[in-house]
Amino acid sequence: MNMELRPADLANDWWQAVLRGFTTQEVPNLATPVVFGILAAAVVLSIPRATWRWFGLYVTFVHELGHAFAALMTGRIVHGLKIGLDHSGQLLSSGRGKFGAAWSGFWGYPSPAVVGVALIWSVSAGRSGAAMSIGALVLLIALIFLRNFTGVFVALLSAAIAQLLVMFATASTVSHVVLGLGIALEVGAVRDWFKVASVHTRRRDRLASSDAYLLARSTGVPSLLWLVAFAVVIAASAVFSLRMVWGMLS
């Protein structure tokens, strides 16, 4: 019996698993203790410094991808992005017009919350498999734009986990993972907002790292209004997420 595993066969198996994600539809039965367990795991990822030090890198990755996607939406050219171990990030893009730069600059801090609500919605709609397949593809494509070791490491690790889940996890497992990741991103988005708000109040020596400050300089709109706009999107995403999770329990 020929047990040789060829790269072409592995690639085909992976692609078929990705496609199955788009056709699989399953709304999980979420018991209340399970949901509270997932919520606790999400909080553990996003609140304690020991775990946030690492999960925060993923939130920063989503933050920078939000900038990149928003830039591409307005026709800007994305040259690359970087992620620092201190959770800093930098997107390099170019294009004409102030609107594209402002639009791209805005969708950093809100992006983890928006992605989180999209993941939670996919679970409530029975489309967590599609969400995982899309995530697996996006993470692979994102490797093209990474320009430093930390960014490449975060993207590779995230992509590897996503590919393994796509290929080997059951539909129920994928649903629970997607739900947990969605909630964790919501919590992470809230934490990051308080972090950037503190830069404008107690840590003003780091103003140059604030998207709100950079947007204020480029548009003339005060930083406070940008912070409020971030908060509105994040809060709306969190409220919508809570309603969906409650609906799944009901």
PDB file of C-alpha atoms in Angstrom:
ATOM      1  CA  MET A   1       0.000   0.000   0.000  1.00  0.00           C
ATOM      2  CA  ASN A   2       1.385   3.398  -1.008  1.00  0.00           C
ATOM      3  CA  MET A   3       1.170   5.641   2.084  1.00  0.00           C
ATOM      4  CA  GLU A   4       3.266   8.460   0.584  1.00  0.00           C
ATOM      5  CA  LEU A   5       1.744  11.858   1.346  1.00  0.00           C
ATOM      6  CA  ARG A   6       2.465  14.221  -1.515  1.00  0.00           C
ATOM      7  CA  PRO A   7       2.376  18.040  -1.145  1.00  0.00           C
ATOM      8  CA  ALA A   8      -0.221  18.223  -3.913  1.00  0.00           C
ATOM      9  CA  ASP A   9      -2.496  15.820  -2.022  1.00  0.00           C
ATOM     10  CA  LEU A  10      -2.063  17.785   1.214  1.00  0.00           C
ATOM     11  CA  ALA A  11      -2.819  21.050  -0.560  1.00  0.00           C
ATOM     12  CA  ASN A  12      -5.911  19.516  -2.143  1.00  0.00           C
ATOM     13  CA  ASP A  13      -7.115  18.167   1.214  1.00  0.00           C
ATOM     14  CA  TRP A  14      -6.619  21.619   2.745  1.00  0.00           C
ATOM     15  CA  TRP A  15      -8.491  23.353  -0.070  1.00  0.00           C
ATOM     16  CA  GLN A  16     -11.385  20.902   0.177  1.00  0.00           C
ATOM     17  CA  ALA A  17     -11.533  21.534   3.933  1.00  0.00           C
ATOM     18  CA  VAL A  18     -11.651  25.293   3.303  1.00  0.00           C
ATOM     19  CA  LEU A  19     -14.489  24.834   0.811  1.00  0.00           C
ATOM     20  CA  ARG A  20     -16.406  22.619   3.244  1.00  0.00           C
ATOM     21  CA  GLY A  21     -16.346  25.470   5.706  1.00  0.00           C
ATOM     22  CA  PHE A  22     -18.505  27.518   3.342  1.00  0.00           C
ATOM     23  CA  THR A  23     -21.096  24.771   2.931  1.00  0.00           C
ATOM     24  CA  THR A  24     -21.295  23.602   6.542  1.00  0.00           C
ATOM     25  CA  GLN A  25     -24.117  25.147   8.542  1.00  0.00           C
ATOM     26  CA  GLU A  26     -24.550  24.338  12.215  1.00  0.00           C
ATOM     27  CA  VAL A  27     -25.921  26.438  15.060  1.00  0.00           C
ATOM     28  CA  PRO A  28     -24.349  25.012  18.232  1.00  0.00           C
ATOM     29  CA  ASN A  29     -26.360  24.168  21.317  1.00  0.00           C
ATOM     30  CA  LEU A  30     -24.854  26.493  23.880  1.00  0.00           C
ATOM     31  CA  ALA A  31     -25.462  25.534  27.482  1.00  0.00           C
ATOM     32  CA  THR A  32     -25.217  28.421  29.932  1.00  0.00           C
ATOM     33  CA  PRO A  33     -22.205  26.936  31.805  1.00  0.00           C
ATOM     34  CA  VAL A  34     -20.363  26.522  28.483  1.00  0.00           C
ATOM     35  CA  VAL A  35     -20.985  30.154  27.499  1.00  0.00           C
ATOM     36  CA  PHE A  36     -19.786  31.373  30.894  1.00  0.00           C
ATOM     37  CA  GLY A  37     -16.721  29.163  30.492  1.00  0.00           C
ATOM     38  CA  ILE A  38     -15.998  30.679  27.067  1.00  0.00           C
ATOM     39  CA  LEU A  39     -16.523  34.179  28.477  1.00  0.00           C
ATOM     40  CA  ALA A  40     -14.131  33.414  31.340  1.00  0.00           C
ATOM     41  CA  ALA A  41     -11.516  32.123  28.888  1.00  0.00           C
ATOM     42  CA  ALA A  42     -11.896  35.286  26.778  1.00  0.00           C
ATOM     43  CA  VAL A  43     -11.428  37.470  29.864  1.00  0.00           C
ATOM     44  CA  VAL A  44      -8.366  35.464  30.915  1.00  0.00           C
ATOM     45  CA  LEU A  45      -6.859  36.054  27.474  1.00  0.00           C
ATOM     46  CA  SER A  46      -7.530  39.785  27.470  1.00  0.00           C
ATOM     47  CA  ILE A  47      -7.258  41.072  31.047  1.00  0.00           C
ATOM     48  CA  PRO A  48      -4.266  39.621  32.994  1.00  0.00           C
ATOM     49  CA  ARG A  49      -0.953  41.094  31.866  1.00  0.00           C
ATOM     50  CA  ALA A  50       0.687  37.682  31.538  1.00  0.00           C
ATOM     51  CA  THR A  51      -1.775  36.477  28.886  1.00  0.00           C
ATOM     52  CA  TRP A  52      -2.481  39.898  27.345  1.00  0.00           C
ATOM     53  CA  ARG A  53       1.211  40.220  26.587  1.00  0.00           C
ATOM     54  CA  TRP A  54       0.716  37.480  23.969  1.00  0.00           C
ATOM     55  CA  PHE A  55      -2.952  37.673  22.976  1.00  0.00           C
ATOM     56  CA  GLY A  56      -2.549  41.447  22.672  1.00  0.00           C
ATOM     57  CA  LEU A  57      -0.177  40.814  19.760  1.00  0.00           C
ATOM     58  CA  TYR A  58      -3.038  39.125  17.907  1.00  0.00           C
ATOM     59  CA  VAL A  59      -5.367  42.040  18.720  1.00  0.00           C
ATOM     60  CA  THR A  60      -2.706  44.417  17.385  1.00  0.00           C
ATOM     61  CA  PHE A  61      -2.473  42.262  14.265  1.00  0.00           C
ATOM     62  CA  VAL A  62      -6.227  42.607  13.701  1.00  0.00           C
ATOM     63  CA  HIS A  63      -5.904  46.341  14.433  1.00  0.00           C
ATOM     64  CA  GLU A  64      -3.283  46.762  11.703  1.00  0.00           C
ATOM     65  CA  LEU A  65      -5.215  44.581   9.263  1.00  0.00           C
ATOM     66  CA  GLY A  66      -8.165  46.929   9.858  1.00  0.00           C
ATOM     67  CA  HIS A  67      -6.002  49.858   8.791  1.00  0.00           C
ATOM     68  CA  ALA A  68      -4.814  47.901   5.738  1.00  0.00           C
ATOM     69  CA  PHE A  69      -8.279  46.783   4.625  1.00  0.00           C
ATOM     70  CA  ALA A  70      -9.668  50.303   5.035  1.00  0.00           C
ATOM     71  CA  ALA A  71      -6.765  51.664   2.987  1.00  0.00           C
ATOM     72  CA  LEU A  72      -7.418  49.169   0.184  1.00  0.00           C
ATOM     73  CA  MET A  73     -11.129  50.127   0.224  1.00  0.00           C
ATOM     74  CA  THR A  74     -10.236  53.686  -0.804  1.00  0.00           C
ATOM     75  CA  GLY A  75      -7.709  52.683  -3.453  1.00  0.00           C
ATOM     76  CA  ARG A  76      -4.611  53.308  -1.394  1.00  0.00           C
ATOM     77  CA  ILE A  77      -1.553  51.101  -1.929  1.00  0.00           C
ATOM     78  CA  VAL A  78      -0.446  49.060   1.090  1.00  0.00           C
ATOM     79  CA  HIS A  79       3.326  48.671   1.184  1.00  0.00           C
ATOM     80  CA  GLY A  80       3.575  46.702   4.411  1.00  0.00           C
ATOM     81  CA  LEU A  81       2.805  46.559   8.104  1.00  0.00           C
ATOM     82  CA  LYS A  82       4.805  45.938  11.243  1.00  0.00           C
ATOM     83  CA  ILE A  83       3.940  44.725  14.745  1.00  0.00           C
ATOM     84  CA  GLY A  84       6.095  45.330  17.813  1.00  0.00           C
ATOM     85  CA  LEU A  85       6.411  43.166  20.916  1.00  0.00           C
ATOM     86  CA  ASP A  86       5.173  46.197  22.898  1.00  0.00           C
ATOM     87  CA  HIS A  87       1.853  45.948  20.964  1.00  0.00           C
ATOM     88  CA  SER A  88       2.777  48.858  18.734  1.00  0.00           C
ATOM     89  CA  GLY A  89       1.973  48.700  15.043  1.00  0.00           C
ATOM     90  CA  GLN A  90       2.693  50.570  11.853  1.00  0.00           C
ATOM     91  CA  LEU A  91       0.994  50.502   8.455  1.00  0.00           C
ATOM     92  CA  LEU A  92       2.818  51.842   5.433  1.00  0.00           C
ATOM     93  CA  SER A  93       0.445  52.950   2.672  1.00  0.00           C
ATOM     94  CA  SER A  94       0.271  55.646   0.035  1.00  0.00           C
ATOM     95  CA  GLY A  95      -2.407  57.301  -2.046  1.00  0.00           C
ATOM     96  CA  ARG A  96      -3.989  60.583  -3.003  1.00  0.00           C
ATOM     97  CA  GLY A  97      -6.576  62.481  -1.030  1.00  0.00           C
ATOM     98  CA  LYS A  98      -7.079  63.056   2.688  1.00  0.00           C
ATOM     99  CA  PHE A  99     -10.219  60.946   2.943  1.00  0.00           C
ATOM    100  CA  GLY A 100      -8.431  57.656   2.260  1.00  0.00           C
ATOM    101  CA  ALA A 101      -5.763  58.410   4.857  1.00  0.00           C
ATOM    102  CA  ALA A 102      -8.374  59.381   7.465  1.00  0.00           C
ATOM    103  CA  TRP A 103     -10.584  56.376   6.683  1.00  0.00           C
ATOM    104  CA  SER A 104      -7.618  54.044   7.011  1.00  0.00           C
ATOM    105  CA  GLY A 105      -6.440  55.779  10.176  1.00  0.00           C
ATOM    106  CA  PHE A 106      -9.831  55.404  11.834  1.00  0.00           C
ATOM    107  CA  TRP A 107     -10.307  51.645  11.384  1.00  0.00           C
ATOM    108  CA  GLY A 108      -7.590  50.482  13.716  1.00  0.00           C
ATOM    109  CA  TYR A 109      -8.990  50.446  17.223  1.00  0.00           C
ATOM    110  CA  PRO A 110     -12.573  49.573  16.147  1.00  0.00           C
ATOM    111  CA  SER A 111     -11.478  46.659  13.939  1.00  0.00           C
ATOM    112  CA  PRO A 112     -11.050  43.990  16.674  1.00  0.00           C
ATOM    113  CA  ALA A 113     -14.564  44.829  17.936  1.00  0.00           C
ATOM    114  CA  VAL A 114     -16.041  44.696  14.426  1.00  0.00           C
ATOM    115  CA  VAL A 115     -14.288  41.409  13.649  1.00  0.00           C
ATOM    116  CA  GLY A 116     -15.442  40.089  17.025  1.00  0.00           C
ATOM    117  CA  VAL A 117     -19.092  40.892  16.344  1.00  0.00           C
ATOM    118  CA  ALA A 118     -18.785  39.333  12.870  1.00  0.00           C
ATOM    119  CA  LEU A 119     -17.390  36.118  14.381  1.00  0.00           C
ATOM    120  CA  ILE A 120     -20.144  35.956  16.989  1.00  0.00           C
ATOM    121  CA  TRP A 121     -22.775  36.597  14.311  1.00  0.00           C
ATOM    122  CA  SER A 122     -21.320  33.762  12.213  1.00  0.00           C
ATOM    123  CA  VAL A 123     -21.820  31.385  15.148  1.00  0.00           C
ATOM    124  CA  SER A 124     -25.406  32.551  15.719  1.00  0.00           C
ATOM    125  CA  ALA A 125     -26.134  32.104  12.006  1.00  0.00           C
ATOM    126  CA  GLY A 126     -24.538  28.654  11.859  1.00  0.00           C
ATOM    127  CA  ARG A 127     -21.736  29.950   9.637  1.00  0.00           C
ATOM    128  CA  SER A 128     -18.749  29.570  11.934  1.00  0.00           C
ATOM    129  CA  GLY A 129     -17.163  27.193   9.411  1.00  0.00           C
ATOM    130  CA  ALA A 130     -17.263  29.905   6.759  1.00  0.00           C
ATOM    131  CA  ALA A 131     -15.815  32.397   9.235  1.00  0.00           C
ATOM    132  CA  MET A 132     -12.933  30.027  10.015  1.00  0.00           C
ATOM    133  CA  SER A 133     -12.283  29.366   6.314  1.00  0.00           C
ATOM    134  CA  ILE A 134     -12.258  33.089   5.529  1.00  0.00           C
ATOM    135  CA  GLY A 135      -9.957  33.706   8.481  1.00  0.00           C
ATOM    136  CA  ALA A 136      -7.591  30.959   7.342  1.00  0.00           C
ATOM    137  CA  LEU A 137      -7.338  32.544   3.888  1.00  0.00           C
ATOM    138  CA  VAL A 138      -6.983  36.122   5.170  1.00  0.00           C
ATOM    139  CA  LEU A 139      -4.207  35.142   7.560  1.00  0.00           C
ATOM    140  CA  LEU A 140      -2.253  33.518   4.732  1.00  0.00           C
ATOM    141  CA  ILE A 141      -2.735  36.548   2.453  1.00  0.00           C
ATOM    142  CA  ALA A 142      -1.671  38.874   5.281  1.00  0.00           C
ATOM    143  CA  LEU A 143       1.796  37.283   5.233  1.00  0.00           C
ATOM    144  CA  ILE A 144       2.451  39.200   2.014  1.00  0.00           C
ATOM    145  CA  PHE A 145       2.269  42.519   3.842  1.00  0.00           C
ATOM    146  CA  LEU A 146       4.303  41.746   6.992  1.00  0.00           C
ATOM    147  CA  ARG A 147       7.659  43.489   7.178  1.00  0.00           C
ATOM    148  CA  ASN A 148       9.182  42.426  10.508  1.00  0.00           C
ATOM    149  CA  PHE A 149       9.888  39.232  12.421  1.00  0.00           C
ATOM    150  CA  THR A 150       7.287  39.768  15.159  1.00  0.00           C
ATOM    151  CA  GLY A 151       4.555  40.385  12.611  1.00  0.00           C
ATOM    152  CA  VAL A 152       5.518  37.331  10.560  1.00  0.00           C
ATOM    153  CA  PHE A 153       5.637  35.176  13.710  1.00  0.00           C
ATOM    154  CA  VAL A 154       2.168  36.308  14.873  1.00  0.00           C
ATOM    155  CA  ALA A 155       0.713  35.803  11.400  1.00  0.00           C
ATOM    156  CA  LEU A 156       2.314  32.360  10.952  1.00  0.00           C
ATOM    157  CA  LEU A 157       1.179  31.128  14.364  1.00  0.00           C
ATOM    158  CA  SER A 158      -2.359  32.455  13.833  1.00  0.00           C
ATOM    159  CA  ALA A 159      -2.485  31.011  10.329  1.00  0.00           C
ATOM    160  CA  ALA A 160      -1.186  27.617  11.485  1.00  0.00           C
ATOM    161  CA  ILE A 161      -3.861  27.360  14.202  1.00  0.00           C
ATOM    162  CA  ALA A 162      -6.563  28.392  11.735  1.00  0.00           C
ATOM    163  CA  GLN A 163      -5.422  25.828   9.139  1.00  0.00           C
ATOM    164  CA  LEU A 164      -5.359  23.016  11.710  1.00  0.00           C
ATOM    165  CA  LEU A 165      -8.866  23.891  12.886  1.00  0.00           C
ATOM    166  CA  VAL A 166     -10.139  24.018   9.304  1.00  0.00           C
ATOM    167  CA  MET A 167      -8.692  20.619   8.484  1.00  0.00           C
ATOM    168  CA  PHE A 168      -9.179  18.592  11.652  1.00  0.00           C
ATOM    169  CA  ALA A 169     -11.687  20.183  14.048  1.00  0.00           C
ATOM    170  CA  THR A 170     -15.339  19.190  14.189  1.00  0.00           C
ATOM    171  CA  ALA A 171     -18.032  21.725  13.322  1.00  0.00           C
ATOM    172  CA  SER A 172     -18.968  22.005  16.996  1.00  0.00           C
ATOM    173  CA  THR A 173     -15.370  22.665  18.035  1.00  0.00           C
ATOM    174  CA  VAL A 174     -14.996  25.325  15.355  1.00  0.00           C
ATOM    175  CA  SER A 175     -18.188  27.033  16.563  1.00  0.00           C
ATOM    176  CA  HIS A 176     -16.951  27.183  20.150  1.00  0.00           C
ATOM    177  CA  VAL A 177     -13.498  28.432  19.118  1.00  0.00           C
ATOM    178  CA  VAL A 178     -14.958  31.121  16.851  1.00  0.00           C
ATOM    179  CA  LEU A 179     -17.330  32.241  19.602  1.00  0.00           C
ATOM    180  CA  GLY A 180     -14.496  32.407  22.136  1.00  0.00           C
ATOM    181  CA  LEU A 181     -12.275  34.339  19.737  1.00  0.00           C
ATOM    182  CA  GLY A 182     -15.090  36.767  18.949  1.00  0.00           C
ATOM    183  CA  ILE A 183     -15.721  37.488  22.626  1.00  0.00           C
ATOM    184  CA  ALA A 184     -11.992  37.797  23.330  1.00  0.00           C
ATOM    185  CA  LEU A 185     -11.619  40.336  20.525  1.00  0.00           C
ATOM    186  CA  GLU A 186     -14.500  42.363  21.966  1.00  0.00           C
ATOM    187  CA  VAL A 187     -12.844  42.415  25.387  1.00  0.00           C
ATOM    188  CA  GLY A 188      -9.479  43.191  23.795  1.00  0.00           C
ATOM    189  CA  ALA A 189     -10.952  46.096  21.822  1.00  0.00           C
ATOM    190  CA  VAL A 190     -12.366  47.612  25.007  1.00  0.00           C
ATOM    191  CA  ARG A 191      -9.027  47.198  26.789  1.00  0.00           C
ATOM    192  CA  ASP A 192      -7.154  48.801  23.886  1.00  0.00           C
ATOM    193  CA  TRP A 193      -9.553  51.771  23.867  1.00  0.00           C
ATOM    194  CA  PHE A 194      -8.859  52.478  27.528  1.00  0.00           C
ATOM    195  CA  LYS A 195      -5.164  52.187  26.735  1.00  0.00           C
ATOM    196  CA  VAL A 196      -5.286  54.802  23.979  1.00  0.00           C
ATOM    197  CA  ALA A 197      -7.521  57.036  26.108  1.00  0.00           C
ATOM    198  CA  SER A 198      -4.891  56.922  28.876  1.00  0.00           C
ATOM    199  CA  VAL A 199      -2.303  58.171  26.385  1.00  0.00           C
ATOM    200  CA  HIS A 200      -4.335  61.387  26.076  1.00  0.00           C
ATOM    201  CA  THR A 201      -4.713  61.836  29.832  1.00  0.00           C
ATOM    202  CA  ARG A 202      -1.915  60.272  31.887  1.00  0.00           C
ATOM    203  CA  ARG A 203       0.727  59.180  29.365  1.00  0.00           C
ATOM    204  CA  ARG A 204       0.958  62.138  27.029  1.00  0.00           C
ATOM    205  CA  ASP A 205       4.616  61.405  26.297  1.00  0.00           C
ATOM    206  CA  ARG A 206       3.290  58.642  24.017  1.00  0.00           C
ATOM    207  CA  LEU A 207       0.856  60.809  22.038  1.00  0.00           C
ATOM    208  CA  ALA A 208       2.739  60.167  18.809  1.00  0.00           C
ATOM    209  CA  SER A 209       1.622  56.511  18.984  1.00  0.00           C
ATOM    210  CA  SER A 210      -2.103  57.398  19.188  1.00  0.00           C
ATOM    211  CA  ASP A 211      -4.268  57.017  16.096  1.00  0.00           C
ATOM    212  CA  ALA A 212      -6.591  59.706  17.507  1.00  0.00           C
ATOM    213  CA  TYR A 213      -3.683  62.138  17.783  1.00  0.00           C
ATOM    214  CA  LEU A 214      -2.461  61.354  14.264  1.00  0.00           C
ATOM    215  CA  LEU A 215      -5.980  61.747  12.871  1.00  0.00           C
ATOM    216  CA  ALA A 216      -6.354  65.080  14.665  1.00  0.00           C
ATOM    217  CA  ARG A 217      -3.116  66.345  13.132  1.00  0.00           C
ATOM    218  CA  SER A 218      -4.070  65.271   9.618  1.00  0.00           C
ATOM    219  CA  THR A 219      -7.725  66.363   9.661  1.00  0.00           C
ATOM    220  CA  GLY A 220      -7.988  69.173  12.212  1.00  0.00           C
ATOM    221  CA  VAL A 221     -10.746  67.283  14.068  1.00  0.00           C
ATOM    222  CA  PRO A 222      -9.917  67.157  17.823  1.00  0.00           C
ATOM    223  CA  SER A 223      -8.542  63.929  19.243  1.00  0.00           C
ATOM    224  CA  LEU A 224     -11.415  63.734  21.710  1.00  0.00           C
ATOM    225  CA  LEU A 225     -13.943  63.363  18.893  1.00  0.00           C
ATOM    226  CA  TRP A 226     -11.922  60.559  17.336  1.00  0.00           C
ATOM    227  CA  LEU A 227     -11.731  58.790  20.706  1.00  0.00           C
ATOM    228  CA  VAL A 228     -15.503  59.127  21.066  1.00  0.00           C
ATOM    229  CA  ALA A 229     -15.998  57.755  17.546  1.00  0.00           C
ATOM    230  CA  PHE A 230     -13.796  54.750  18.377  1.00  0.00           C
ATOM    231  CA  ALA A 231     -15.799  54.209  21.574  1.00  0.00           C
ATOM    232  CA  VAL A 232     -19.152  54.386  19.772  1.00  0.00           C
ATOM    233  CA  VAL A 233     -18.195  51.637  17.285  1.00  0.00           C
ATOM    234  CA  ILE A 234     -16.638  49.449  19.987  1.00  0.00           C
ATOM    235  CA  ALA A 235     -19.573  49.884  22.371  1.00  0.00           C
ATOM    236  CA  ALA A 236     -22.136  49.196  19.635  1.00  0.00           C
ATOM    237  CA  SER A 237     -20.252  46.039  18.657  1.00  0.00           C
ATOM    238  CA  ALA A 238     -20.098  44.876  22.277  1.00  0.00           C
ATOM    239  CA  VAL A 239     -23.827  45.475  22.862  1.00  0.00           C
ATOM    240  CA  PHE A 240     -24.769  43.703  19.632  1.00  0.00           C
ATOM    241  CA  SER A 241     -22.480  40.803  20.572  1.00  0.00           C
ATOM    242  CA  LEU A 242     -24.087  40.449  23.999  1.00  0.00           C
ATOM    243  CA  ARG A 243     -27.559  40.417  22.441  1.00  0.00           C
ATOM    244  CA  MET A 244     -26.546  37.676  20.003  1.00  0.00           C
ATOM    245  CA  VAL A 245     -24.975  35.532  22.705  1.00  0.00           C
ATOM    246  CA  TRP A 246     -28.094  35.981  24.848  1.00  0.00           C
ATOM    247  CA  GLY A 247     -30.220  35.029  21.849  1.00  0.00           C
ATOM    248  CA  MET A 248     -28.251  31.830  21.345  1.00  0.00           C
ATOM    249  CA  LEU A 249     -28.792  30.949  24.996  1.00  0.00           C
ATOM    250  CA  SER A 250     -32.532  31.627  24.704  1.00  0.00           C
TER     251      SER A 250
END
